[in-house]
PDB file of C-alpha atoms and ligand atoms in Angstrom:
ATOM      1  CA  MET A1365     117.410  20.039  59.266  1.00 74.00           C
ATOM      2  CA  LYS A1366     118.441  16.606  59.974  1.00 83.00           C
ATOM      3  CA  THR A1367     122.483  16.060  59.070  1.00 92.00           C
ATOM      4  CA  THR A1368     123.497  13.014  57.422  1.00 94.00           C
ATOM      5  CA  SER A1369     125.429  12.217  60.654  1.00 95.00           C
ATOM      6  CA  ASP A1370     121.863  12.308  62.205  1.00 96.00           C
ATOM      7  CA  ASN A1371     120.517   9.907  59.764  1.00 97.00           C
ATOM      8  CA  LEU A1372     123.141   7.400  60.569  1.00 98.00           C
ATOM      9  CA  LYS A1373     122.988   7.626  64.292  1.00 97.00           C
ATOM     10  CA  ALA A1374     119.015   6.917  63.695  1.00 97.00           C
ATOM     11  CA  VAL A1375     119.562   4.093  61.021  1.00 98.00           C
ATOM     12  CA  LEU A1376     122.200   2.688  63.253  1.00 98.00           C
ATOM     13  CA  GLY A1377     120.135   2.480  66.405  1.00 98.00           C
ATOM     14  CA  THR A1378     117.555   0.107  64.617  1.00 97.00           C
ATOM     15  CA  LEU A1379     120.298  -2.215  63.562  1.00 98.00           C
ATOM     16  CA  PRO A1380     120.622  -5.907  65.790  1.00 98.00           C
ATOM     17  CA  LYS A1381     124.297  -6.202  66.197  1.00 97.00           C
ATOM     18  CA  HIS A1382     124.841  -8.897  63.501  1.00 97.00           C
ATOM     19  CA  VAL A1383     123.488  -6.549  61.123  1.00 98.00           C
ATOM     20  CA  ARG A1384     125.923  -4.233  58.938  1.00 98.00           C
ATOM     21  CA  LEU A1385     125.367  -1.046  57.254  1.00 98.00           C
ATOM     22  CA  VAL A1386     126.391  -0.606  53.739  1.00 99.00           C
ATOM     23  CA  ALA A1387     125.624   3.357  53.189  1.00 98.00           C
ATOM     24  CA  ILE A1388     125.045   3.564  49.316  1.00 98.00           C
ATOM     25  CA  SER A1389     126.994   6.822  48.314  1.00 98.00           C
ATOM     26  CA  LYS A1390     125.611   6.480  44.381  1.00 98.00           C
ATOM     27  CA  THR A1391     125.257  10.365  43.002  1.00 97.00           C
ATOM     28  CA  GLN A1392     126.381  11.962  46.620  1.00 97.00           C
ATOM     29  CA  PRO A1393     129.678  14.095  46.520  1.00 97.00           C
ATOM     30  CA  VAL A1394     132.534  13.121  48.260  1.00 97.00           C
ATOM     31  CA  GLN A1395     132.027  15.702  50.926  1.00 97.00           C
ATOM     32  CA  ARG A1396     129.104  13.857  51.977  1.00 96.00           C
ATOM     33  CA  ILE A1397     130.401  10.518  52.062  1.00 98.00           C
ATOM     34  CA  MET A1398     133.160  12.403  54.353  1.00 98.00           C
ATOM     35  CA  ASP A1399     130.576  13.541  56.628  1.00 97.00           C
ATOM     36  CA  LEU A1400     129.715   9.831  57.873  1.00 98.00           C
ATOM     37  CA  TYR A1401     133.672   8.865  57.430  1.00 98.00           C
ATOM     38  CA  ARG A1402     134.045  11.212  59.816  1.00 98.00           C
ATOM     39  CA  CYS A1403     131.565   9.410  62.224  1.00 97.00           C
ATOM     40  CA  GLY A1404     133.191   6.309  61.661  1.00 98.00           C
ATOM     41  CA  HIS A1405     131.451   5.288  59.001  1.00 98.00           C
ATOM     42  CA  ILE A1406     133.690   3.351  56.168  1.00 98.00           C
ATOM     43  CA  SER A1407     131.576   0.936  54.433  1.00 98.00           C
ATOM     44  CA  PHE A1408     130.417   2.132  51.104  1.00 98.00           C
ATOM     45  CA  GLY A1409     128.562   0.888  48.303  1.00 98.00           C
ATOM     46  CA  GLU A1410     128.102   2.370  44.760  1.00 98.00           C
ATOM     47  CA  ASN A1411     126.558   0.843  41.507  1.00 98.00           C
ATOM     48  CA  LYS A1412     128.631   2.283  38.209  1.00 98.00           C
ATOM     49  CA  VAL A1413     132.141   1.374  38.028  1.00 98.00           C
ATOM     50  CA  GLN A1414     133.432   4.913  36.778  1.00 98.00           C
ATOM     51  CA  GLU A1415     131.910   6.896  39.944  1.00 98.00           C
ATOM     52  CA  LEU A1416     133.319   4.266  42.143  1.00 98.00           C
ATOM     53  CA  VAL A1417     136.856   4.549  41.234  1.00 98.00           C
ATOM     54  CA  GLU A1418     136.651   8.470  40.898  1.00 98.00           C
ATOM     55  CA  LYS A1419     135.418   8.070  44.740  1.00 98.00           C
ATOM     56  CA  TYR A1420     137.905   5.623  45.796  1.00 98.00           C
ATOM     57  CA  GLN A1421     140.938   7.818  44.049  1.00 98.00           C
ATOM     58  CA  ASP A1422     139.686  11.313  45.960  1.00 98.00           C
ATOM     59  CA  LEU A1423     138.730   9.350  49.537  1.00 98.00           C
ATOM     60  CA  PRO A1424     140.875   7.931  52.493  1.00 98.00           C
ATOM     61  CA  LYS A1425     141.997   4.536  51.517  1.00 98.00           C
ATOM     62  CA  ASP A1426     140.672   2.578  54.486  1.00 98.00           C
ATOM     63  CA  ILE A1427     137.262   3.210  53.048  1.00 98.00           C
ATOM     64  CA  GLU A1428     135.731  -0.752  51.863  1.00 98.00           C
ATOM     65  CA  TRP A1429     134.016  -0.285  48.873  1.00 99.00           C
ATOM     66  CA  HIS A1430     131.193  -2.299  48.008  1.00 99.00           C
ATOM     67  CA  MET A1431     130.089  -2.699  43.988  1.00 98.00           C
ATOM     68  CA  VAL A1432     126.103  -3.278  44.468  1.00 98.00           C
ATOM     69  CA  GLY A1433     125.156  -2.646  40.646  1.00 97.00           C
ATOM     70  CA  HIS A1434     125.181  -4.376  37.718  1.00 97.00           C
ATOM     71  CA  LEU A1435     128.858  -5.032  36.658  1.00 98.00           C
ATOM     72  CA  GLN A1436     129.851  -5.602  33.026  1.00 98.00           C
ATOM     73  CA  SER A1437     132.953  -8.060  32.521  1.00 98.00           C
ATOM     74  CA  ASN A1438     134.826  -5.550  30.919  1.00 98.00           C
ATOM     75  CA  LYS A1439     135.003  -2.798  33.784  1.00 98.00           C
ATOM     76  CA  VAL A1440     136.157  -5.465  36.300  1.00 98.00           C
ATOM     77  CA  LYS A1441     139.958  -4.843  35.909  1.00 98.00           C
ATOM     78  CA  TYR A1442     139.104  -1.001  37.020  1.00 98.00           C
ATOM     79  CA  ILE A1443     137.985  -2.048  40.926  1.00 98.00           C
ATOM     80  CA  ALA A1444     139.714  -5.302  40.902  1.00 98.00           C
ATOM     81  CA  PRO A1445     142.575  -3.627  42.691  1.00 98.00           C
ATOM     82  CA  PHE A1446     140.596  -2.108  45.766  1.00 98.00           C
ATOM     83  CA  ILE A1447     137.032  -3.513  45.749  1.00 98.00           C
ATOM     84  CA  SER A1448     135.898  -5.332  49.203  1.00 98.00           C
ATOM     85  CA  MET A1449     133.004  -7.154  47.977  1.00 99.00           C
ATOM     86  CA  ILE A1450     131.062  -7.118  44.686  1.00 99.00           C
ATOM     87  CA  HIS A1451     127.215  -7.830  45.279  1.00 98.00           C
ATOM     88  CA  SER A1452     125.855  -8.679  41.781  1.00 98.00           C
ATOM     89  CA  ILE A1453     127.715 -11.567  40.547  1.00 98.00           C
ATOM     90  CA  ASP A1454     125.092 -12.571  37.937  1.00 97.00           C
ATOM     91  CA  SER A1455     126.950 -15.401  35.722  1.00 97.00           C
ATOM     92  CA  LEU A1456     129.786 -17.889  35.705  1.00 98.00           C
ATOM     93  CA  LYS A1457     131.547 -15.547  32.866  1.00 98.00           C
ATOM     94  CA  LEU A1458     131.537 -12.300  35.303  1.00 98.00           C
ATOM     95  CA  LEU A1459     133.271 -14.574  37.861  1.00 98.00           C
ATOM     96  CA  LYS A1460     135.586 -16.249  35.898  1.00 98.00           C
ATOM     97  CA  VAL A1461     136.746 -12.552  35.118  1.00 98.00           C
ATOM     98  CA  ILE A1462     137.124 -11.307  38.636  1.00 99.00           C
ATOM     99  CA  ASN A1463     138.949 -14.688  39.579  1.00 98.00           C
ATOM    100  CA  LYS A1464     141.443 -13.716  36.742  1.00 98.00           C
ATOM    101  CA  GLU A1465     141.575 -10.000  37.522  1.00 98.00           C
ATOM    102  CA  GLY A1466     141.739 -11.041  41.337  1.00 98.00           C
ATOM    103  CA  GLY A1467     145.037 -13.368  40.436  1.00 98.00           C
ATOM    104  CA  LYS A1468     146.942 -10.423  38.950  1.00 98.00           C
ATOM    105  CA  HIS A1469     146.656  -8.050  42.381  1.00 98.00           C
ATOM    106  CA  ASN A1470     146.949 -11.240  44.416  1.00 98.00           C
ATOM    107  CA  ARG A1471     143.988 -10.786  45.882  1.00 98.00           C
ATOM    108  CA  VAL A1472     140.783 -12.964  46.769  1.00 98.00           C
ATOM    109  CA  ILE A1473     137.752 -10.695  45.924  1.00 98.00           C
ATOM    110  CA  ASN A1474     134.785 -10.886  48.095  1.00 98.00           C
ATOM    111  CA  CYS A1475     131.727 -11.665  46.443  1.00 99.00           C
ATOM    112  CA  LEU A1476     128.118 -12.251  46.527  1.00 98.00           C
ATOM    113  CA  LEU A1477     125.509 -14.258  44.361  1.00 98.00           C
ATOM    114  CA  GLN A1478     122.792 -11.944  43.118  1.00 98.00           C
ATOM    115  CA  PHE A1479     119.273 -13.809  42.858  1.00 98.00           C
ATOM    116  CA  HIS A1480     116.180 -12.780  41.153  1.00 97.00           C
ATOM    117  CA  ILE A1481     113.494 -12.908  43.634  1.00 96.00           C
ATOM    118  CA  ALA A1482     111.434  -9.694  42.869  1.00 95.00           C
ATOM    119  CA  GLU A1483     108.467  -9.852  40.341  1.00 91.00           C
ATOM    120  CA  GLU A1484     109.455  -7.304  38.054  1.00 87.00           C
ATOM    121  CA  GLU A1485     111.535  -8.012  34.979  1.00 83.00           C
ATOM    122  CA  THR A1486     113.875  -5.446  35.268  1.00 76.00           C
ATOM    123  CA  LYS A1487     116.171  -6.583  38.105  1.00 75.00           C
ATOM    124  CA  PHE A1488     119.348  -8.196  37.715  1.00 88.00           C
ATOM    125  CA  GLY A1489     120.227 -11.667  39.145  1.00 96.00           C
ATOM    126  CA  MET A1490     120.453 -15.411  38.928  1.00 97.00           C
ATOM    127  CA  ASP A1491     117.642 -18.525  39.733  1.00 96.00           C
ATOM    128  CA  GLN A1492     118.483 -21.216  41.612  1.00 97.00           C
ATOM    129  CA  GLN A1493     119.176 -23.475  38.516  1.00 97.00           C
ATOM    130  CA  GLU A1494     121.853 -20.699  37.219  1.00 98.00           C
ATOM    131  CA  ALA A1495     123.440 -20.662  40.488  1.00 98.00           C
ATOM    132  CA  THR A1496     123.379 -24.323  41.066  1.00 98.00           C
ATOM    133  CA  GLU A1497     125.300 -24.738  37.191  1.00 98.00           C
ATOM    134  CA  LEU A1498     127.946 -22.086  38.549  1.00 98.00           C
ATOM    135  CA  LEU A1499     128.542 -23.756  41.744  1.00 98.00           C
ATOM    136  CA  GLU A1500     128.787 -27.411  40.462  1.00 98.00           C
ATOM    137  CA  SER A1501     131.123 -26.233  37.388  1.00 98.00           C
ATOM    138  CA  ASP A1502     134.515 -27.039  37.169  1.00 98.00           C
ATOM    139  CA  THR A1503     135.862 -23.686  36.105  1.00 98.00           C
ATOM    140  CA  PHE A1504     134.034 -22.549  39.497  1.00 98.00           C
ATOM    141  CA  ARG A1505     135.749 -25.095  41.470  1.00 97.00           C
ATOM    142  CA  ALA A1506     139.163 -24.481  40.128  1.00 98.00           C
ATOM    143  CA  MET A1507     139.055 -20.522  41.274  1.00 98.00           C
ATOM    144  CA  LYS A1508     141.639 -19.027  43.840  1.00 98.00           C
ATOM    145  CA  ASN A1509     141.335 -15.682  43.658  1.00 98.00           C
ATOM    146  CA  VAL A1510     137.097 -15.158  44.231  1.00 98.00           C
ATOM    147  CA  ALA A1511     135.592 -16.146  47.925  1.00 98.00           C
ATOM    148  CA  ILE A1512     131.812 -16.444  47.470  1.00 98.00           C
ATOM    149  CA  CYS A1513     130.629 -14.959  50.954  1.00 98.00           C
ATOM    150  CA  GLY A1514     126.585 -15.333  50.138  1.00 98.00           C
ATOM    151  CA  VAL A1515     123.934 -14.070  48.380  1.00 98.00           C
ATOM    152  CA  MET A1516     122.218 -10.519  47.261  1.00 98.00           C
ATOM    153  CA  GLY A1517     118.722 -10.335  46.276  1.00 98.00           C
ATOM    154  CA  MET A1518     116.319  -6.781  45.784  1.00 97.00           C
ATOM    155  CA  ALA A1519     112.733  -7.121  46.466  1.00 97.00           C
ATOM    156  CA  THR A1520     110.111  -5.151  44.299  1.00 96.00           C
ATOM    157  CA  PHE A1521     109.125  -2.065  44.330  1.00 94.00           C
ATOM    158  CA  THR A1522     105.733  -2.355  46.345  1.00 95.00           C
ATOM    159  CA  ARG A1523     103.875  -1.229  49.420  1.00 95.00           C
ATOM    160  CA  ASP A1524     102.917  -4.989  50.007  1.00 97.00           C
ATOM    161  CA  GLN A1525     104.558  -5.908  53.071  1.00 97.00           C
ATOM    162  CA  ASP A1526     103.728  -9.140  52.648  1.00 98.00           C
ATOM    163  CA  GLN A1527     105.006  -9.863  48.940  1.00 97.00           C
ATOM    164  CA  ILE A1528     108.527  -8.072  50.219  1.00 98.00           C
ATOM    165  CA  ARG A1529     108.474 -10.426  52.954  1.00 98.00           C
ATOM    166  CA  LYS A1530     107.767 -13.456  50.923  1.00 98.00           C
ATOM    167  CA  GLU A1531     110.405 -12.738  48.456  1.00 98.00           C
ATOM    168  CA  PHE A1532     113.271 -12.147  51.459  1.00 98.00           C
ATOM    169  CA  SER A1533     112.064 -15.089  53.280  1.00 98.00           C
ATOM    170  CA  HIS A1534     112.682 -16.835  49.546  1.00 98.00           C
ATOM    171  CA  LEU A1535     116.307 -15.146  49.507  1.00 98.00           C
ATOM    172  CA  HIS A1536     117.026 -16.533  52.891  1.00 98.00           C
ATOM    173  CA  SER A1537     116.012 -20.286  51.797  1.00 98.00           C
ATOM    174  CA  LEU A1538     118.076 -20.090  49.168  1.00 98.00           C
ATOM    175  CA  PHE A1539     120.837 -19.236  51.208  1.00 98.00           C
ATOM    176  CA  VAL A1540     120.227 -22.165  53.401  1.00 98.00           C
ATOM    177  CA  GLN A1541     120.250 -24.618  51.216  1.00 98.00           C
ATOM    178  CA  LEU A1542     123.375 -23.150  49.264  1.00 98.00           C
ATOM    179  CA  ARG A1543     125.069 -23.216  52.372  1.00 98.00           C
ATOM    180  CA  GLU A1544     123.918 -26.949  52.881  1.00 98.00           C
ATOM    181  CA  THR A1545     125.188 -27.969  49.603  1.00 98.00           C
ATOM    182  CA  TYR A1546     128.259 -26.631  48.722  1.00 98.00           C
ATOM    183  CA  PHE A1547     129.694 -24.575  51.391  1.00 98.00           C
ATOM    184  CA  ARG A1548     129.316 -26.805  54.408  1.00 97.00           C
ATOM    185  CA  GLY A1549     132.289 -25.713  57.256  1.00 95.00           C
ATOM    186  CA  ASP A1550     133.182 -22.735  54.765  1.00 97.00           C
ATOM    187  CA  THR A1551     132.721 -19.608  57.516  1.00 97.00           C
ATOM    188  CA  ARG A1552     133.239 -17.230  54.210  1.00 98.00           C
ATOM    189  CA  PHE A1553     129.655 -18.214  53.223  1.00 98.00           C
ATOM    190  CA  CYS A1554     127.851 -16.079  55.822  1.00 98.00           C
ATOM    191  CA  GLU A1555     126.228 -13.059  54.470  1.00 98.00           C
ATOM    192  CA  ILE A1556     122.427 -12.082  53.003  1.00 98.00           C
ATOM    193  CA  SER A1557     122.449  -9.021  51.447  1.00 98.00           C
ATOM    194  CA  MET A1558     118.920  -8.028  51.737  1.00 98.00           C
ATOM    195  CA  GLY A1559     117.265  -4.837  52.427  1.00 98.00           C
ATOM    196  CA  MET A1560     117.309  -0.784  51.480  1.00 98.00           C
ATOM    197  CA  SER A1561     115.657   2.408  53.208  1.00 98.00           C
ATOM    198  CA  ASP A1562     112.421   1.398  52.456  1.00 97.00           C
ATOM    199  CA  ASP A1563     112.812  -2.439  53.372  1.00 98.00           C
ATOM    200  CA  TYR A1564     115.446  -3.068  55.171  1.00 98.00           C
ATOM    201  CA  LEU A1565     113.419  -3.651  58.516  1.00 98.00           C
ATOM    202  CA  LEU A1566     111.813  -6.214  56.862  1.00 98.00           C
ATOM    203  CA  GLY A1567     115.339  -7.585  55.603  1.00 98.00           C
ATOM    204  CA  ILE A1568     116.450  -7.558  58.950  1.00 98.00           C
ATOM    205  CA  GLU A1569     113.325  -9.433  60.024  1.00 98.00           C
ATOM    206  CA  GLN A1570     114.271 -12.288  57.687  1.00 98.00           C
ATOM    207  CA  GLY A1571     117.622 -12.505  58.288  1.00 98.00           C
ATOM    208  CA  SER A1572     119.728  -9.873  56.727  1.00 98.00           C
ATOM    209  CA  THR A1573     123.402  -9.479  57.514  1.00 98.00           C
ATOM    210  CA  LEU A1574     123.837  -6.386  55.245  1.00 98.00           C
ATOM    211  CA  VAL A1575     121.500  -3.675  54.297  1.00 98.00           C
ATOM    212  CA  ARG A1576     122.453  -1.194  51.429  1.00 98.00           C
ATOM    213  CA  ILE A1577     120.651   1.794  52.572  1.00 98.00           C
ATOM    214  CA  GLY A1578     121.050   5.000  50.935  1.00 98.00           C
ATOM    215  CA  SER A1579     118.137   7.916  50.727  1.00 97.00           C
ATOM    216  CA  ALA A1580     117.630   7.525  54.627  1.00 98.00           C
ATOM    217  CA  LEU A1581     121.117   8.333  54.957  1.00 98.00           C
ATOM    218  CA  PHE A1582     121.142  11.244  52.726  1.00 97.00           C
ATOM    219  CA  GLY A1583     117.719  11.893  51.834  1.00 92.00           C
ATOM    220  CA  GLU A1584     116.144  11.471  48.488  1.00 87.00           C
ATOM    221  CA  ARG A1585     118.226  11.440  44.974  1.00 81.00           C
ATOM    222  CA  THR A1586     117.611  14.344  42.601  1.00 72.00           C
TER     223      THR A1586
HETATM  224  C1  LIG B1727     120.428   2.304  44.971  1.00 52.06           C
HETATM  225  C2  LIG B1727     120.627   1.022  45.780  1.00 52.06           C
HETATM  226  C3  LIG B1727     120.058   0.941  47.203  1.00 52.06           C
HETATM  227  C4  LIG B1727     119.945   1.686  48.181  1.00 52.06           C
HETATM  228  O1  LIG B1727     118.600   2.495  47.901  1.00 52.06           O
HETATM  229  P1  LIG B1727     117.712   3.156  48.879  1.00 52.06           P
HETATM  230  O2  LIG B1727     116.462   2.937  48.202  1.00 52.06           O
HETATM  231  O3  LIG B1727     118.316   4.677  48.437  1.00 52.06           O
HETATM  232  O4  LIG B1727     118.299   2.996  50.404  1.00 52.06           O
HETATM  233  C5  LIG B1727     120.579  -0.523  47.340  1.00 52.06           C
HETATM  234  N1  LIG B1727     120.961  -1.693  46.501  1.00 52.06           N
HETATM  235  C6  LIG B1727     121.066  -1.215  45.058  1.00 52.06           C
HETATM  236  C7  LIG B1727     121.706  -2.283  44.198  1.00 52.06           C
HETATM  237  C8  LIG B1727     120.850   0.183  44.970  1.00 52.06           C
HETATM  238  O5  LIG B1727     121.197   0.289  43.261  1.00 52.06           O
END
């Protein structure tokens, strides 16, 4: 049987140097996270605040935690002291709260703008116009305790590789447009978070810098 660390080595072996792996550990017990931590992997992602906070408390403090799921404003305060990056910014309201909570802890919190690139209605994220309004608002411009580091998106759940490729390519072009319009000279704006277990190679082909991989490391979730 393949162990979690075998899977880690296999996945890392497929990543170009400029692409980083966020191991999505949702529903996995802390022991399995420790299996990867002991191999030297320290970047993990969760999609629920409560589970994220519990794992943060139980695990080594040099782990870099990523929040990849939909985030409610009233829960930001629980993760603001330690979160390494929030991938799921989908409104100015949410960003305002993160900025405020970041200020309380004297931190600049790294954030990605989440775009809705899939066909499915169920997936979260903004469209280009919503992002433009956010970035052009005086409220955003005044923020000192958030850093917008790039974009994130999830492709449609489909076997159609061409469709996934098209959606990822769209996210990449949004990234380029935003960088040129709003982030010229800001080297922090450099991340494209796209690609999960079943589509991360397509994500990399389309310019991903961060892949979010769960089941290819830990096995299928039950
Ligand atoms: C669960 C999840 C992943 C990882 O999915 P896998 O198919 O298990 O690799 C990536 N991104 C987000 C936002 C998720 O919720």
